[in-house]
CSV table of C-alpha atoms in Angstrom, one decimal:
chain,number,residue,atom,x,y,z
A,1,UNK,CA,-18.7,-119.9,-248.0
A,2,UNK,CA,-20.4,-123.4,-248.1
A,3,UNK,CA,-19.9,-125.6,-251.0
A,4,UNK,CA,-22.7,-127.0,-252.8
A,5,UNK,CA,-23.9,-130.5,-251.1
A,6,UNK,CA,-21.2,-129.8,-248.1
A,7,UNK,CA,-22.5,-129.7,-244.6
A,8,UNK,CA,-22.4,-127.1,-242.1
A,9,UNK,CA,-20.1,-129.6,-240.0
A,10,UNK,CA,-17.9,-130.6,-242.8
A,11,UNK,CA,-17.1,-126.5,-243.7
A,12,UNK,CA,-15.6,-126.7,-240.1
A,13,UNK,CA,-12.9,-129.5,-240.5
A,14,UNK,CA,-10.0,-129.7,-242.4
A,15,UNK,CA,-8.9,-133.5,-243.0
A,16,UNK,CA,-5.7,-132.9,-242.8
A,17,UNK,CA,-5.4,-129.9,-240.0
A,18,UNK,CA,-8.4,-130.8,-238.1
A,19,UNK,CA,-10.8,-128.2,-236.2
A,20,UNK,CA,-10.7,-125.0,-238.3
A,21,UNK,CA,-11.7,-123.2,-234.5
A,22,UNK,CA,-8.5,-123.5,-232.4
A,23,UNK,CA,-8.5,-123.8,-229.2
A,24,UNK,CA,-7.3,-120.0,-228.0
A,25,UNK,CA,-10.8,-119.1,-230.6
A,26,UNK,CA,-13.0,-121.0,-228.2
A,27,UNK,CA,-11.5,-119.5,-225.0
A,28,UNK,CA,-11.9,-115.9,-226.6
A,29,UNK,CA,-8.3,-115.9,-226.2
A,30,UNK,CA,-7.9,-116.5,-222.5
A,31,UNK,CA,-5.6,-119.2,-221.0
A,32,UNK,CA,-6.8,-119.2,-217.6
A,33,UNK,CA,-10.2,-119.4,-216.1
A,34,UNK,CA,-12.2,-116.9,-214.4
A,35,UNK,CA,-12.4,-118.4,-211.2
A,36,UNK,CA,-11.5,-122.0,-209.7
A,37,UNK,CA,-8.1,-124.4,-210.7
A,38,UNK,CA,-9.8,-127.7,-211.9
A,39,UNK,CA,-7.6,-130.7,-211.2
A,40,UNK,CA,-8.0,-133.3,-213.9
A,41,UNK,CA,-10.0,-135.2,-211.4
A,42,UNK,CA,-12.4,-132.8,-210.0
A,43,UNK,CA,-15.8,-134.1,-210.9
A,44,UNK,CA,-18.2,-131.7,-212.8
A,45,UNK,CA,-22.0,-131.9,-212.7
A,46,UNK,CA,-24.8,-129.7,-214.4
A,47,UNK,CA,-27.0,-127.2,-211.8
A,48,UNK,CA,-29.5,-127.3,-214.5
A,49,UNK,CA,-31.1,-129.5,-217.4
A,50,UNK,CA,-30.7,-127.0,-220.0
A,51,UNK,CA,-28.9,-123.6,-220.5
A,52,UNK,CA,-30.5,-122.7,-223.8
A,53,UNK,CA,-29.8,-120.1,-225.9
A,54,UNK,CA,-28.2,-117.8,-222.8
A,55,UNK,CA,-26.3,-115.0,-223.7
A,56,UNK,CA,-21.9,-115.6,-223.7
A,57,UNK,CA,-22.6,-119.3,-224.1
A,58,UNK,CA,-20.8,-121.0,-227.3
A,59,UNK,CA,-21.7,-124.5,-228.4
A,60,UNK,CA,-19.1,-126.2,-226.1
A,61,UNK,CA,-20.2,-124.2,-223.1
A,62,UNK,CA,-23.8,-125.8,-223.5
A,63,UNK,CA,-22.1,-129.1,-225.0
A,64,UNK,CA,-20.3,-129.3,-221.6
A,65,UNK,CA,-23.3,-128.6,-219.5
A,66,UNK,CA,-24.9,-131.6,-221.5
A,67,UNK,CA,-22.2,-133.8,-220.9
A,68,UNK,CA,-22.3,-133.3,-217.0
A,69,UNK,CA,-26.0,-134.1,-216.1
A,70,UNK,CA,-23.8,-136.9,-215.2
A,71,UNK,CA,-20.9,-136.8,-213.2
A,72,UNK,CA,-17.4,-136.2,-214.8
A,73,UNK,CA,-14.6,-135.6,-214.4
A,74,UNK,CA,-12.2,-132.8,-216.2
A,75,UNK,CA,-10.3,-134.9,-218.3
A,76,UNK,CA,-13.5,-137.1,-219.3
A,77,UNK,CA,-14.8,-133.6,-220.5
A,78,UNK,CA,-11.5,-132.9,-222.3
A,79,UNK,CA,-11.6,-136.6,-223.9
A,80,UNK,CA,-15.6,-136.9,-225.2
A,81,UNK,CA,-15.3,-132.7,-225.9
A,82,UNK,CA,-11.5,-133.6,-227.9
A,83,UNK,CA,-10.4,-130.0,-226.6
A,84,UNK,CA,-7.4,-129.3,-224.6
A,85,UNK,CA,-7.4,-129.9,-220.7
A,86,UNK,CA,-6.4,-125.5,-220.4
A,87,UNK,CA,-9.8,-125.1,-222.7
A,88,UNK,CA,-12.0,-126.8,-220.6
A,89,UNK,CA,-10.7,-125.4,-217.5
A,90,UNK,CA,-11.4,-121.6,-219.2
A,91,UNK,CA,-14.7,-123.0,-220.1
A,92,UNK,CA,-16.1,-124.2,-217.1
A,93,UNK,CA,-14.6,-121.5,-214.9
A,94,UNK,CA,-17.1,-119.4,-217.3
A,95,UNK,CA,-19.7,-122.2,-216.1
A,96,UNK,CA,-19.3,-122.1,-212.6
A,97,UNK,CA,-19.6,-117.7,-212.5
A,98,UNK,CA,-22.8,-118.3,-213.9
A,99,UNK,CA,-23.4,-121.3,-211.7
A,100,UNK,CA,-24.4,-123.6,-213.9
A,101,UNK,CA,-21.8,-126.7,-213.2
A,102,UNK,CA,-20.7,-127.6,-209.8
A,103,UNK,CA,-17.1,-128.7,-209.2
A,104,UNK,CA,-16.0,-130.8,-206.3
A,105,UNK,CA,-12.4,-130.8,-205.8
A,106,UNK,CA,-10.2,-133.9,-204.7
A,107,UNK,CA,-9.9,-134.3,-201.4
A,108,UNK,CA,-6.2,-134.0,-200.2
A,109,UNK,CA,-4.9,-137.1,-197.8
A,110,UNK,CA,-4.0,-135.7,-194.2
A,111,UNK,CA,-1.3,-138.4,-193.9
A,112,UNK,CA,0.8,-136.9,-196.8
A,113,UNK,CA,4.1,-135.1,-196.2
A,114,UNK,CA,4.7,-132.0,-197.0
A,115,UNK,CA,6.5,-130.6,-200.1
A,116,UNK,CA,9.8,-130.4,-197.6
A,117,UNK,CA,10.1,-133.9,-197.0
A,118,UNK,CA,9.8,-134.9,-201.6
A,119,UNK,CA,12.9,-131.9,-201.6
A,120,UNK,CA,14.7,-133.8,-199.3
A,121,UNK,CA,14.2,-136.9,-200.9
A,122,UNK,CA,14.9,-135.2,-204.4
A,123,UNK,CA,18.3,-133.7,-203.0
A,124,UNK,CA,19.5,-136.5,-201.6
A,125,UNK,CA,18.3,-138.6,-205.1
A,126,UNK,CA,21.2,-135.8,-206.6
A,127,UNK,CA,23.7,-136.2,-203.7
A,128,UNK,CA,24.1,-140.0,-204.7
């Protein structure tokens, strides 16, 4: 129920809570994406100008699209969007199904070690 001479965006917000929509609300409940992992600096970008009105979208699906006609990454999404890093990455696994973002991951270095090599490091760290 809207109070008389409140906006529709103000009925959303509670000053002292914040977003009346959690988080888990926006993800219809789901913690992990459909498809894909999303590092916080694989770099999003929009496969189209405009998604519309198309069917499954919410507001922060088509916000994200928005956001990436240029390149960002997922924690710039998470920042200007102010949702959680784990709601973005359910959202734009939803995205990228539908192909409407492309994610390019980071590319791992050749020259690192493998995990064996940090455990050895790490137990001898405890040894001292």
């Amino acid at each position: 129920m809207t109070v008389q001479g409140e906006s529709a965006e103000h009925q959303w917000v509670d000053d002292h809570a914040g977003p009346v929509v959690r988080p888990y609300a926006v993800t219809r409940g789901r913690a992990r994406p459909v498809t894909g992992t999303f590092d916080l600096i694989s770099l999003v970008t929009a496969t189209r100008a405009d998604v519309g009105a198309e069917i499954g979208l919410g507001p922060e699906h088509v916000a994200i699209v928005g956001l990436c006609q240029r390149m960002q990454s997922v924690a710039e999404i998470a920042a200007h969007l102010d949702l959680p890093v784990g709601t973005i990455r359910v959202l734009l696994g939803d995205l990228v199904a539908r192909n409407l973002v492309q994610v390019r991951e980071p590319r791992t270095s050749a020259g690192l070690p493998d995990n064996s090599v940090f455990e050895a490091v790490i137990n001898g760290l405890r040894a001292l």
